[in-house]
Short mmCIF file of C-alpha atoms and ligand atoms in Angstrom, two decimals:
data_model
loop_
_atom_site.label_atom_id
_atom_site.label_comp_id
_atom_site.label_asym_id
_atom_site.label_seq_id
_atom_site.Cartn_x
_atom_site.Cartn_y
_atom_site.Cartn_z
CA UNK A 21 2.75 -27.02 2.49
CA UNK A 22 5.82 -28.42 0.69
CA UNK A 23 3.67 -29.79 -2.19
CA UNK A 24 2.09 -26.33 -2.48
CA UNK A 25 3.00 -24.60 -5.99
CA UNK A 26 5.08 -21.35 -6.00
CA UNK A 27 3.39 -18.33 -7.06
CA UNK A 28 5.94 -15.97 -8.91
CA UNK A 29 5.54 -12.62 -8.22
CA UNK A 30 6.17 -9.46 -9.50
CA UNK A 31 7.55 -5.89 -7.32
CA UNK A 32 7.23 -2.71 -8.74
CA UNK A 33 7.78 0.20 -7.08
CA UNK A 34 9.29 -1.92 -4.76
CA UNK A 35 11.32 0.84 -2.51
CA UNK A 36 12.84 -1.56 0.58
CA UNK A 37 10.90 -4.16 -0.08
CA UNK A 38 7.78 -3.94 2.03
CA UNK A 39 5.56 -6.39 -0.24
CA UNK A 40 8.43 -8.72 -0.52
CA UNK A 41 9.11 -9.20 2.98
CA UNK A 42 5.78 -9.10 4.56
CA UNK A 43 4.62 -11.71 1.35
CA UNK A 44 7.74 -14.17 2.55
CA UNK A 45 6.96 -13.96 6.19
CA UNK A 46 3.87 -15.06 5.07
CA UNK A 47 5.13 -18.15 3.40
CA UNK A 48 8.30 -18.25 1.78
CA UNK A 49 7.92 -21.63 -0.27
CA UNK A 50 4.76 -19.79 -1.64
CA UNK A 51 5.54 -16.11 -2.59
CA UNK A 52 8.93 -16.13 -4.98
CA UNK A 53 9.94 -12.52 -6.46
CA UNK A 54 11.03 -13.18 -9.61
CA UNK A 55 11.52 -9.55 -10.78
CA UNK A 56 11.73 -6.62 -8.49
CA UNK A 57 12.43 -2.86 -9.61
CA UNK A 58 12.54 0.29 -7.97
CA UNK A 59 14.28 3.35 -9.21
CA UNK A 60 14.14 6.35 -7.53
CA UNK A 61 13.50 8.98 -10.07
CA UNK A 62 16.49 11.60 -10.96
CA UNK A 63 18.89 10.63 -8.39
CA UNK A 64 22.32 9.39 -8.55
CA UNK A 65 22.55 7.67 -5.69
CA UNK A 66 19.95 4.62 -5.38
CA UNK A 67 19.53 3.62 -1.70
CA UNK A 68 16.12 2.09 -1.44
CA UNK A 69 17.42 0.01 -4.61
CA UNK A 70 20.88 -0.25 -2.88
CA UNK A 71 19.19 -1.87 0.34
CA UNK A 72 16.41 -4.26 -1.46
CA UNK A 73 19.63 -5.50 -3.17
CA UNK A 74 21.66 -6.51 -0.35
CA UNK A 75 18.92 -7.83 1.80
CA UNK A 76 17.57 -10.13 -1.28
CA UNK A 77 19.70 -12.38 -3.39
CA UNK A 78 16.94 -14.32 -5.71
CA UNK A 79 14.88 -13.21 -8.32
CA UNK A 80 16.41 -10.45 -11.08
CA UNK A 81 16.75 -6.92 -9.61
CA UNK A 82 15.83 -4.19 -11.59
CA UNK A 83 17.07 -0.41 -11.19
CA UNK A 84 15.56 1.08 -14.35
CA UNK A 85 12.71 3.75 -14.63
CA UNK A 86 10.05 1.00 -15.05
CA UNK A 87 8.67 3.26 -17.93
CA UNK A 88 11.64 2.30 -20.00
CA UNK A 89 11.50 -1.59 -19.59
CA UNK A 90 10.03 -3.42 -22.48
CA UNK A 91 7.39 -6.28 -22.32
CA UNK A 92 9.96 -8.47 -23.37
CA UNK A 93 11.74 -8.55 -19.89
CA UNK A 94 8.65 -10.38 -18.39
CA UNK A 95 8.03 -12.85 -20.92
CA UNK A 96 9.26 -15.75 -19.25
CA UNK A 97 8.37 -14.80 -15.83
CA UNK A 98 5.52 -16.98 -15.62
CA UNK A 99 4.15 -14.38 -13.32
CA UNK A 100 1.04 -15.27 -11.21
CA UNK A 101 1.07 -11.92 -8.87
CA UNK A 102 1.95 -8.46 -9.13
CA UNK A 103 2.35 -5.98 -6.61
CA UNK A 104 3.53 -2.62 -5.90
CA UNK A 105 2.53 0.42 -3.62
CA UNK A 106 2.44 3.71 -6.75
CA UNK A 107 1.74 6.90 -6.27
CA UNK A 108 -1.77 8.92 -6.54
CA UNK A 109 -1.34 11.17 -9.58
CA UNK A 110 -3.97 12.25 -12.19
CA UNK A 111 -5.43 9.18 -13.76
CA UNK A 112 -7.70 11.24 -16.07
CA UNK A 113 -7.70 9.62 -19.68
CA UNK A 114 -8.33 10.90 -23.46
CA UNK A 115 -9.44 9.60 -26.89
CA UNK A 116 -6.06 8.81 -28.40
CA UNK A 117 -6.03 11.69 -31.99
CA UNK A 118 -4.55 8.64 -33.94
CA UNK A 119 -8.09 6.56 -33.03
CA UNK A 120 -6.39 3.39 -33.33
CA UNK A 121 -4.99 3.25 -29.63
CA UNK A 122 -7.81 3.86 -27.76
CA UNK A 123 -7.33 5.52 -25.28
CA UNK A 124 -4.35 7.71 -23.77
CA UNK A 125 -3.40 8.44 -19.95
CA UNK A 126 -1.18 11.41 -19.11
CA UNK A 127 2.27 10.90 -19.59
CA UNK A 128 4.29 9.47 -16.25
CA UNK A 129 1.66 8.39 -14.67
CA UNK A 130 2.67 5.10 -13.30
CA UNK A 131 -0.86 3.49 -12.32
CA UNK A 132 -0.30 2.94 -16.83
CA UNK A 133 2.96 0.87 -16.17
CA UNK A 134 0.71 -1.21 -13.79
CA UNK A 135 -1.79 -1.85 -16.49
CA UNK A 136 0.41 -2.46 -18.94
CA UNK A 137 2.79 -5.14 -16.87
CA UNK A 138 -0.89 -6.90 -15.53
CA UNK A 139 -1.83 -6.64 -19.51
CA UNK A 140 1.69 -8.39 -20.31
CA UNK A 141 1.55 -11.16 -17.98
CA UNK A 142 -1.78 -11.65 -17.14
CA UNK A 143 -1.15 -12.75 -13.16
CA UNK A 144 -3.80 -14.32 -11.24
CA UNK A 145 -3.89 -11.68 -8.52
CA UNK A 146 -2.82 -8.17 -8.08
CA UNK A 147 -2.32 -6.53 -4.82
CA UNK A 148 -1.63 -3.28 -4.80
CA UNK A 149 -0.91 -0.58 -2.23
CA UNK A 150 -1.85 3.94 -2.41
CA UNK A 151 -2.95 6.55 -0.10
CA UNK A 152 -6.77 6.35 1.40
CA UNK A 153 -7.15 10.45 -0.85
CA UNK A 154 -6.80 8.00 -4.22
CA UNK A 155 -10.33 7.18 -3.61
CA UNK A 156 -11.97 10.98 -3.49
CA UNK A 157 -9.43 12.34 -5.94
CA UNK A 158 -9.50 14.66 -7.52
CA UNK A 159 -11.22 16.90 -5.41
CA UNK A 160 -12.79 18.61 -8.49
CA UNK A 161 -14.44 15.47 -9.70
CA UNK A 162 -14.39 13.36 -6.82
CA UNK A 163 -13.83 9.25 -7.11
CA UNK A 164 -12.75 9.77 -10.62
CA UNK A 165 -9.28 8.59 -10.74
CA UNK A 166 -10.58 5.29 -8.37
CA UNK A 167 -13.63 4.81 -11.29
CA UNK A 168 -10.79 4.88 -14.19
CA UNK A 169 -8.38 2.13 -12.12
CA UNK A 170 -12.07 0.28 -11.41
CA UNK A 171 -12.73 0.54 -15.21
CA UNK A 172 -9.28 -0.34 -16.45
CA UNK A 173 -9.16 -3.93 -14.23
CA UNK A 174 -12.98 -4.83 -15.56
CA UNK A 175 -11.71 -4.19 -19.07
CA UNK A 176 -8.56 -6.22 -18.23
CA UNK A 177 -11.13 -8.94 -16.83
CA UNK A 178 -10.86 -8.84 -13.41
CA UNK A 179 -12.98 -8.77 -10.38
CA UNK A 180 -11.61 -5.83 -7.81
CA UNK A 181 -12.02 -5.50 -3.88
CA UNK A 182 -10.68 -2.43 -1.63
CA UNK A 183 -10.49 -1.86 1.67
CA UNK A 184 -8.73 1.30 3.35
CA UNK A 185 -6.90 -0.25 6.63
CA UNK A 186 -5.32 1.41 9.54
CA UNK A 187 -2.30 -1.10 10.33
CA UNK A 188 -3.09 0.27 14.34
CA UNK A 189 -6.64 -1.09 13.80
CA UNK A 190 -5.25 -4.71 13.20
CA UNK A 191 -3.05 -5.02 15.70
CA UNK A 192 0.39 -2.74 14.22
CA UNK A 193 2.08 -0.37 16.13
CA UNK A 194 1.66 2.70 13.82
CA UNK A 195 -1.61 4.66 12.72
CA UNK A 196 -1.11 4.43 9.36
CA UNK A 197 -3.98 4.93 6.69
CA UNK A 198 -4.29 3.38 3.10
CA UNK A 199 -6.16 1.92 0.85
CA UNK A 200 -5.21 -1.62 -0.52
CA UNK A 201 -7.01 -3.18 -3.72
CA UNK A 202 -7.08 -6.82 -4.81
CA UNK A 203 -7.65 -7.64 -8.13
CA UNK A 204 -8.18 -11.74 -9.05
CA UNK A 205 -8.16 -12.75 -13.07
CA UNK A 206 -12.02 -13.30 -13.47
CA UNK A 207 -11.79 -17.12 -14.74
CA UNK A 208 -9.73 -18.09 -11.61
CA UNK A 209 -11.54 -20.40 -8.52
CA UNK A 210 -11.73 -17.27 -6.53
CA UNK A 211 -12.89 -14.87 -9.10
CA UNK A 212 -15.94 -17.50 -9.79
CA UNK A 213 -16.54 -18.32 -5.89
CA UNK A 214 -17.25 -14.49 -5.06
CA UNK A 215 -19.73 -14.43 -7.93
CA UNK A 216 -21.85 -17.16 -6.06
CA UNK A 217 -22.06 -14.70 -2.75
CA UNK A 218 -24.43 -11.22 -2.45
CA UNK A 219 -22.00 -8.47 -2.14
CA UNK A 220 -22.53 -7.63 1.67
CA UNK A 221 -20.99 -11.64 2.30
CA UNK A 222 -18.29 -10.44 0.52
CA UNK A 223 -16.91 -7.34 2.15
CA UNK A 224 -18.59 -8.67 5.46
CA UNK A 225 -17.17 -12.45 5.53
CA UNK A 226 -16.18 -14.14 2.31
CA UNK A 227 -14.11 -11.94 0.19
CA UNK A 228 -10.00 -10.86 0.31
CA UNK A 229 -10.24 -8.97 2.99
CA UNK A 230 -12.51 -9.72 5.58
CA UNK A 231 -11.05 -12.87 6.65
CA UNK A 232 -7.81 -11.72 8.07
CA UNK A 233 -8.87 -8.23 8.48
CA UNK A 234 -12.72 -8.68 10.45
CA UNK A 235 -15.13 -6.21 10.39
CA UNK A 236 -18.20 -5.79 12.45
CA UNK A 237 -21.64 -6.82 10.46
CA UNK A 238 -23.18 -3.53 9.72
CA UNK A 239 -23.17 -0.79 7.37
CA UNK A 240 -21.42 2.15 9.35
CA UNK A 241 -23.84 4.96 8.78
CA UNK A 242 -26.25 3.38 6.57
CA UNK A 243 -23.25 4.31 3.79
CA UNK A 244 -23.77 2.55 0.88
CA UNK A 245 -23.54 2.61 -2.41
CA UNK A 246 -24.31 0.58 -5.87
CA UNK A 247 -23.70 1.72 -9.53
CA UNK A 248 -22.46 0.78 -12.98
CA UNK A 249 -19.46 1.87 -14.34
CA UNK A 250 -20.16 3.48 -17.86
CA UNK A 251 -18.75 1.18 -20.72
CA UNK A 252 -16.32 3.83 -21.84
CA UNK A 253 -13.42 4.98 -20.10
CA UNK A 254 -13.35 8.62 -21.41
CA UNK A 255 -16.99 9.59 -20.68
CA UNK A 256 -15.80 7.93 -16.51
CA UNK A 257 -12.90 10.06 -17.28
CA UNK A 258 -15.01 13.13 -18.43
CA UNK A 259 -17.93 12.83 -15.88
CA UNK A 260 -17.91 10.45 -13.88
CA UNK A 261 -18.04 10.79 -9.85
CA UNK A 262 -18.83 9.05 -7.24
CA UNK A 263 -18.34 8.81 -3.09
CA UNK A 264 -16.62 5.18 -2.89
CA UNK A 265 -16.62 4.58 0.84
CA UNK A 266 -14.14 2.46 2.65
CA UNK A 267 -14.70 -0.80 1.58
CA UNK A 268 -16.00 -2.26 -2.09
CA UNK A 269 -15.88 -4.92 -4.41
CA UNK A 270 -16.12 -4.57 -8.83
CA UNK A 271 -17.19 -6.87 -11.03
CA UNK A 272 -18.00 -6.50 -14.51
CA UNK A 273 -18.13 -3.02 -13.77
CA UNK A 274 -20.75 -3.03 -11.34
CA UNK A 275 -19.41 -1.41 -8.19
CA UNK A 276 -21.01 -2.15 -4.39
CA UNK A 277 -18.94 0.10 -1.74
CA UNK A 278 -20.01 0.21 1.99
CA UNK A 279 -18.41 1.94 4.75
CA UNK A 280 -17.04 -0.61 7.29
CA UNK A 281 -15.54 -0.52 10.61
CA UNK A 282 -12.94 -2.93 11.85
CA UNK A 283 -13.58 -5.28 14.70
CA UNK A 284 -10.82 -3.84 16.95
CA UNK A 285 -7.50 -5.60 17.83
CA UNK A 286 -5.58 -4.84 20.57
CA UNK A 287 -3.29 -1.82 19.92
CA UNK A 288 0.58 -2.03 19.52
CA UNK A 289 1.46 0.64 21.80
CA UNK A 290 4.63 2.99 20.92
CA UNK A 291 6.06 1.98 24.55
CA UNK A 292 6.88 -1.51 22.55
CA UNK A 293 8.97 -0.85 20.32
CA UNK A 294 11.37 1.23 21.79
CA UNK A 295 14.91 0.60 21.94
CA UNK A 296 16.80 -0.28 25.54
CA UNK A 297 17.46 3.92 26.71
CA UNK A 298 21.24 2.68 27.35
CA UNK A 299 21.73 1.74 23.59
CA UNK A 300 20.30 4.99 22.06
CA UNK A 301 22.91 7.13 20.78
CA UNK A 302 23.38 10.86 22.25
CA UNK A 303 22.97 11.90 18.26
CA UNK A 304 19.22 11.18 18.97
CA UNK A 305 18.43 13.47 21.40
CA UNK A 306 16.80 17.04 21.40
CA UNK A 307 19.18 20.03 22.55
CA UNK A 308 17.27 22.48 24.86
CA UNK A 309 17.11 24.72 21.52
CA UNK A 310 15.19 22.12 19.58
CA UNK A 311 12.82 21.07 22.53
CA UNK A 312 11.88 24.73 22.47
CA UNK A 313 11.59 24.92 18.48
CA UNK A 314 9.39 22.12 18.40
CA UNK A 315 7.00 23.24 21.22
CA UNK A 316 6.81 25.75 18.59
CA UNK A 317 6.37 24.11 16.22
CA UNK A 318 3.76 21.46 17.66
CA UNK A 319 1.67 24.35 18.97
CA UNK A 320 -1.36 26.03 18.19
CA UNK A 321 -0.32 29.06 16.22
CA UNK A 322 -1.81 31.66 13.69
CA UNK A 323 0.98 33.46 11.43
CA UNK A 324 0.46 36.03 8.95
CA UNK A 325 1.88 35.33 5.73
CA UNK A 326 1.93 36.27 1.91
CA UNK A 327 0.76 34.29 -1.12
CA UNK A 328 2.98 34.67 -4.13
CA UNK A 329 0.89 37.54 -5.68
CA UNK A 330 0.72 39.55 -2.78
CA UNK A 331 -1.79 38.81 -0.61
CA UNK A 332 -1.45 38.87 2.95
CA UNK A 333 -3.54 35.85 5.01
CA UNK A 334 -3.51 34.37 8.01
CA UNK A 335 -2.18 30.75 8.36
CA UNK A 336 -3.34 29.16 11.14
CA UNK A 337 -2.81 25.34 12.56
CA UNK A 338 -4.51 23.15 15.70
CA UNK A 339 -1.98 22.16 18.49
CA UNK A 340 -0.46 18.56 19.48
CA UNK A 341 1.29 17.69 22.39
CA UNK A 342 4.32 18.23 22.55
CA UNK A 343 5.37 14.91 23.36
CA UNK A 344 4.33 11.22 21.34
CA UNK A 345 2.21 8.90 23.97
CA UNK A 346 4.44 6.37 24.54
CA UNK A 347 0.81 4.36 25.72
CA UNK A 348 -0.73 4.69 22.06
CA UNK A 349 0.40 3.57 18.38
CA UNK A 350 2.78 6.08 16.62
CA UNK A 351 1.69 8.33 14.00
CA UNK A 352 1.81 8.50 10.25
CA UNK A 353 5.31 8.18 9.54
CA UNK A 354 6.30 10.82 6.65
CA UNK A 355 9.27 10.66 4.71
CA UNK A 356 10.73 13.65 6.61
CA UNK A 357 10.65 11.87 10.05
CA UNK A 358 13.59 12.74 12.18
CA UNK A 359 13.87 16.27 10.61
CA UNK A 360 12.81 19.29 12.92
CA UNK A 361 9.31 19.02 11.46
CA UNK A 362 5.84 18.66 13.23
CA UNK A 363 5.24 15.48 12.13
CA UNK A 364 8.88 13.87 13.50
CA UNK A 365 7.75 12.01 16.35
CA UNK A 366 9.26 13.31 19.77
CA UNK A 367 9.03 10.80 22.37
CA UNK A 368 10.18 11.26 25.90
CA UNK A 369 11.76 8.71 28.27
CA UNK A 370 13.77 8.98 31.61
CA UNK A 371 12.80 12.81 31.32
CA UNK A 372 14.87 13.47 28.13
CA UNK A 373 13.41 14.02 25.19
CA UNK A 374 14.51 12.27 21.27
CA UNK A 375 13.54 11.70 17.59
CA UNK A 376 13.02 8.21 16.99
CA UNK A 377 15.94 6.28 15.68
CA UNK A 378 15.97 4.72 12.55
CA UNK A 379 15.53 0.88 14.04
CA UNK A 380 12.53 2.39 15.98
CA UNK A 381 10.99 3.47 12.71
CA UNK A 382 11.44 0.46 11.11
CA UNK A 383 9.74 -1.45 13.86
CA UNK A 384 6.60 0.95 13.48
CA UNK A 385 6.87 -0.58 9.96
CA UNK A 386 7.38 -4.15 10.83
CA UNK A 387 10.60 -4.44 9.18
CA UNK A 388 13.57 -6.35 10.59
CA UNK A 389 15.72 -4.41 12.71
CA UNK A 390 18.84 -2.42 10.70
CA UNK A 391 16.73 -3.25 7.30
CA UNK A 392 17.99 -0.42 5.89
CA UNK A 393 21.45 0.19 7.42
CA UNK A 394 22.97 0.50 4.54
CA UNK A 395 22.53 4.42 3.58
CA UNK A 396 23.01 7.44 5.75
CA UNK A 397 20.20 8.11 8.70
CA UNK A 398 18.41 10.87 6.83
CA UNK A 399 17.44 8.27 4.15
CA UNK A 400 16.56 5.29 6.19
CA UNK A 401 13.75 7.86 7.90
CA UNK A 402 12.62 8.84 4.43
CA UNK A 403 12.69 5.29 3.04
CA UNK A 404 10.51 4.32 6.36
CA UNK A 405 8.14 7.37 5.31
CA UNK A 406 7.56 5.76 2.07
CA UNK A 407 6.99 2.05 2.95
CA UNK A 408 4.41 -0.29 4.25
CA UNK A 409 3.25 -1.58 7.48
CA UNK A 410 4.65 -5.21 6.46
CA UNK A 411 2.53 -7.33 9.48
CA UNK A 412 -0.51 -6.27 6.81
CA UNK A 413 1.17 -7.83 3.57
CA UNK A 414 2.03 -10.52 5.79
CA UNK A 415 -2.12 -11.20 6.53
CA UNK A 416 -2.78 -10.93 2.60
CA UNK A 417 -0.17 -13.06 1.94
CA UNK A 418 -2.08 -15.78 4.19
CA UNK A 419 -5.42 -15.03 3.17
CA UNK A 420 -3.92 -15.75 -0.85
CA UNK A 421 -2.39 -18.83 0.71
CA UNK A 422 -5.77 -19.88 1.70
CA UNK A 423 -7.38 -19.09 -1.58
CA UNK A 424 -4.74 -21.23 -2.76
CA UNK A 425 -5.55 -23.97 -1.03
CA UNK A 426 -9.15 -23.91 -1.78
CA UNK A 427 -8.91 -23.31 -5.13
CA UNK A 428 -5.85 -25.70 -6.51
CA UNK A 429 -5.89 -30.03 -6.53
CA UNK A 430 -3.07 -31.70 -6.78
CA UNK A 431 -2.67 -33.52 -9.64
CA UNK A 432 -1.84 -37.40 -8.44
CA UNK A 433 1.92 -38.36 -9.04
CA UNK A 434 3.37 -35.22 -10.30
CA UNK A 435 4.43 -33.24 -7.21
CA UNK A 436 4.56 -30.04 -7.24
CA UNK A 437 1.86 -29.05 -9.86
CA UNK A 438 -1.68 -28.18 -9.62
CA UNK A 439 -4.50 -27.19 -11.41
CA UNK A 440 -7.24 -24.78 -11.07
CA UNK A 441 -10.27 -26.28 -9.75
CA UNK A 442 -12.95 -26.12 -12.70
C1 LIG B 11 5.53 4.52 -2.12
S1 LIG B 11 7.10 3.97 -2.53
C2 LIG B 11 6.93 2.25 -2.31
C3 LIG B 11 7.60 1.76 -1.06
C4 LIG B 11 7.60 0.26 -0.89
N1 LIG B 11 6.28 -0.32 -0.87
C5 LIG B 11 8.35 -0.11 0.38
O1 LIG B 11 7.87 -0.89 1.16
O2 LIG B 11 9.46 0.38 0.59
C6 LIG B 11 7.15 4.15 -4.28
C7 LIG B 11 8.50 3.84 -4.90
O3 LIG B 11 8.42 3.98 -6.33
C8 LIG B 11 9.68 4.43 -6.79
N2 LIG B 11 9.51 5.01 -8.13
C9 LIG B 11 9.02 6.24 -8.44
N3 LIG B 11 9.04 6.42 -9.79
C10 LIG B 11 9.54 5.28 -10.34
C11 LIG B 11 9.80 4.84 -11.67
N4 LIG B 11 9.54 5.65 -12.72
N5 LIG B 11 10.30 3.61 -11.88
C12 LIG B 11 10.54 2.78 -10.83
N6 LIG B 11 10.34 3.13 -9.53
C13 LIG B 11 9.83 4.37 -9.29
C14 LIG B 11 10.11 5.44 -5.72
O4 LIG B 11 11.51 5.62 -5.73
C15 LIG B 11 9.61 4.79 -4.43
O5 LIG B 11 10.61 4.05 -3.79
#
């Protein structure tokens, strides 16, 4: 390991840190961030920044709207990953009117920052992190948005795998949903070894994601489908659609997607991460009025209400238990966990009834305990809402340690550097 080269790496949207920290449990000698921004749009105060700051002393921290840095600050980056979780917005894309740009994305649409930081440093990988929806989206032309990011990586000349994971599935304490996509420059080792396999080895066995994160050897449902991306981005933009299922794999535009299902690990219940009942501050803990407001709110109910212009309809939701099983993973965590909201998890123990606290939710995360104890409690629940489960950045990190391996010699008498294998 010590003569292994360091891959400098790139965070964007980097909130707390999620990528960084799972990627150095992983390996730290391996995975160095050299440049790591997140700025939390039209706020003052900066707390995910704040926090990824003090946790993190190397590599240059950056607190700028990432649409207002210039190429120039990754020139000499030497840059070999990228990654960043972004958010699912409208990827839909037009003929530029001047012609001689090509082609022109709505304006603050960040997946375009991505492109153009992969476009300015041309890594060897890209991992990258969004909501399972980004591959139906929009509903209205479903799998559009997915077939323009598919489109944009081929014409950036890359070879692309997804897979949508549930961190509970693997072996995490939290059922939480998304879809992660790997994109490898097509003239590295790896890029060049998939192209020797059929596609079903690849999302079965040999690919980015089956190796740490096994699935069982069938196509769930007979699911499966096979297509070519049109050449031009505007006419995918324009008409495109397609059903991508859960897992896939791009290259040179042709697409292969198969719906997968995970070869269970055993499940991290919420019992497990709790905190010792005697250290749990009374702050935590419901009042008799907000047991009874969330039984409310937690319960089956159907509510007449009015739309905007007028209308009068009924709104009607399913019920939950009241109370979190303490015997099964926790929930989605959303950015307004610990607020009097449905979604809050409300866990009982010793007969009493709490929210979780903030150290809790950053164990459903992975995270080291009191991560983020540098901003109030209402903001370390919504930073949890918005991060990763870090124990799966942790497996990628290991499975691009291996392709590492495989795909680098050492060149004899000069430590420290390799070469790609022809
Ligand atoms: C889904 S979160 C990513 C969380 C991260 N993976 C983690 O583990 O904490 C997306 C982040 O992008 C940041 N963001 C949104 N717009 C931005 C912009 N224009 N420039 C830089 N960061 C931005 C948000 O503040 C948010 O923290």
């Amino acid at each position: 390991m010590e003569h292994m080269n360091k891959l400098n790496t790139i965070e964007l949207f980097a909130g707390v840190g999620g990528f960084r920290v799972g990627l150095e449990k992983a390996n730290p000698e391996l995975f160095k961030v050299v440049w790591g921004n997140q700025w939390e749009p039209s706020k003052k105060a900066q707390d995910a920044f704040d926090c990824y700051a003090s946790n993190f002393d190397e590599g240059i921290h950056s607190n700028e709207d990432i649409t207002t840095v210039t190429d120039e600050a990754f020139k000499n980056l030497d840059a070999q990953i990228v990654v960043g979780g972004f958010p699912c917005q409208d990827y839909s894309v037009a003929r530029s009117l001047s012609g001689e740009k090509g082609i022109q994305g709505k304006k603050g649409v960040l997946f375009w920052e991505i492109k153009r930081i992969v476009e300015a440093t041309a890594p060897r990988y890209v991992l990258l992190e969004n909501v399972d929806r980004l591959l139906k989206s929009p509903a209205s032309q479903r799998g559009r948005d997915f077939a323009v990011m598919l489109a944009t990586f081929r014409d950036l000349g890359y070879t692309v795998e997804w897979r949508v994971i549930n961190a509970a599935e693997y072996g995490q304490a939290q059922r939480r949903r998304r879809v992660f996509i790997f994109a490898t420059r097509n003239d590295t080792g790896f890029a060049k070894e998939l192209e020797s396999y059929e596609s079903d080895d690849v999302l079965f066995d040999k690919g980015f994601f089956a190796p740490v994160f096994p699935v069982k050897r069938e196509v769930i449902k007979n699911r499966r489908l096979h297509g070519v991306l049109p050449d031009d981005i505007v006419e995918i933009s324009d008409t495109f659609s397609a059903s991508f299922h859960n897992s896939g794999f791009m290259k040179d535009g042709e697409f292969f997607s198969i719906h997968t299902e995970p070869v269970f690990e055993k499940a991290v219940p919420l019992a497990d991460i709790l905190e010792p009942e005697e250290t749990v501050d009374e702050k935590y803990y419901l009042s008799e009025a907000a047991v009874e407001k969330f039984k409310f709110l937690r319960g089956a109910k159907k509510i007449e209400r009015t739309s905007a212009a007028g209308h009068k309809y009924i709104y009607s939701e399913g019920g939950m238990s009241e109370i979190d099983d303490l015997d099964k993973p926790g929930r989605t965590m959303l950015t307004s966990e610990g607020t009097t909201n449905r979604s809050s998890h409300v866990v009982e123990v010793n007969g009493r009834r709490r929210f979780l606290t903030p150290v809790e939710c950053e164990r459903l995360n992975g995270f080291p305990d009191n991560w983020t104890n540098t901003m109030s409690d209402r903001m370390r629940y919504f930073c949890m809402g918005n991060a990763l489960v870090v124990g799966l950045i942790e497996r990628m990190g290991q499975r691009i340690e291996q392709i590492e391996k495989k795909h680098t010699v050492e060149v004899p008498n000069q430590e420290k550097f390799f070469l790609e294998q022809p």
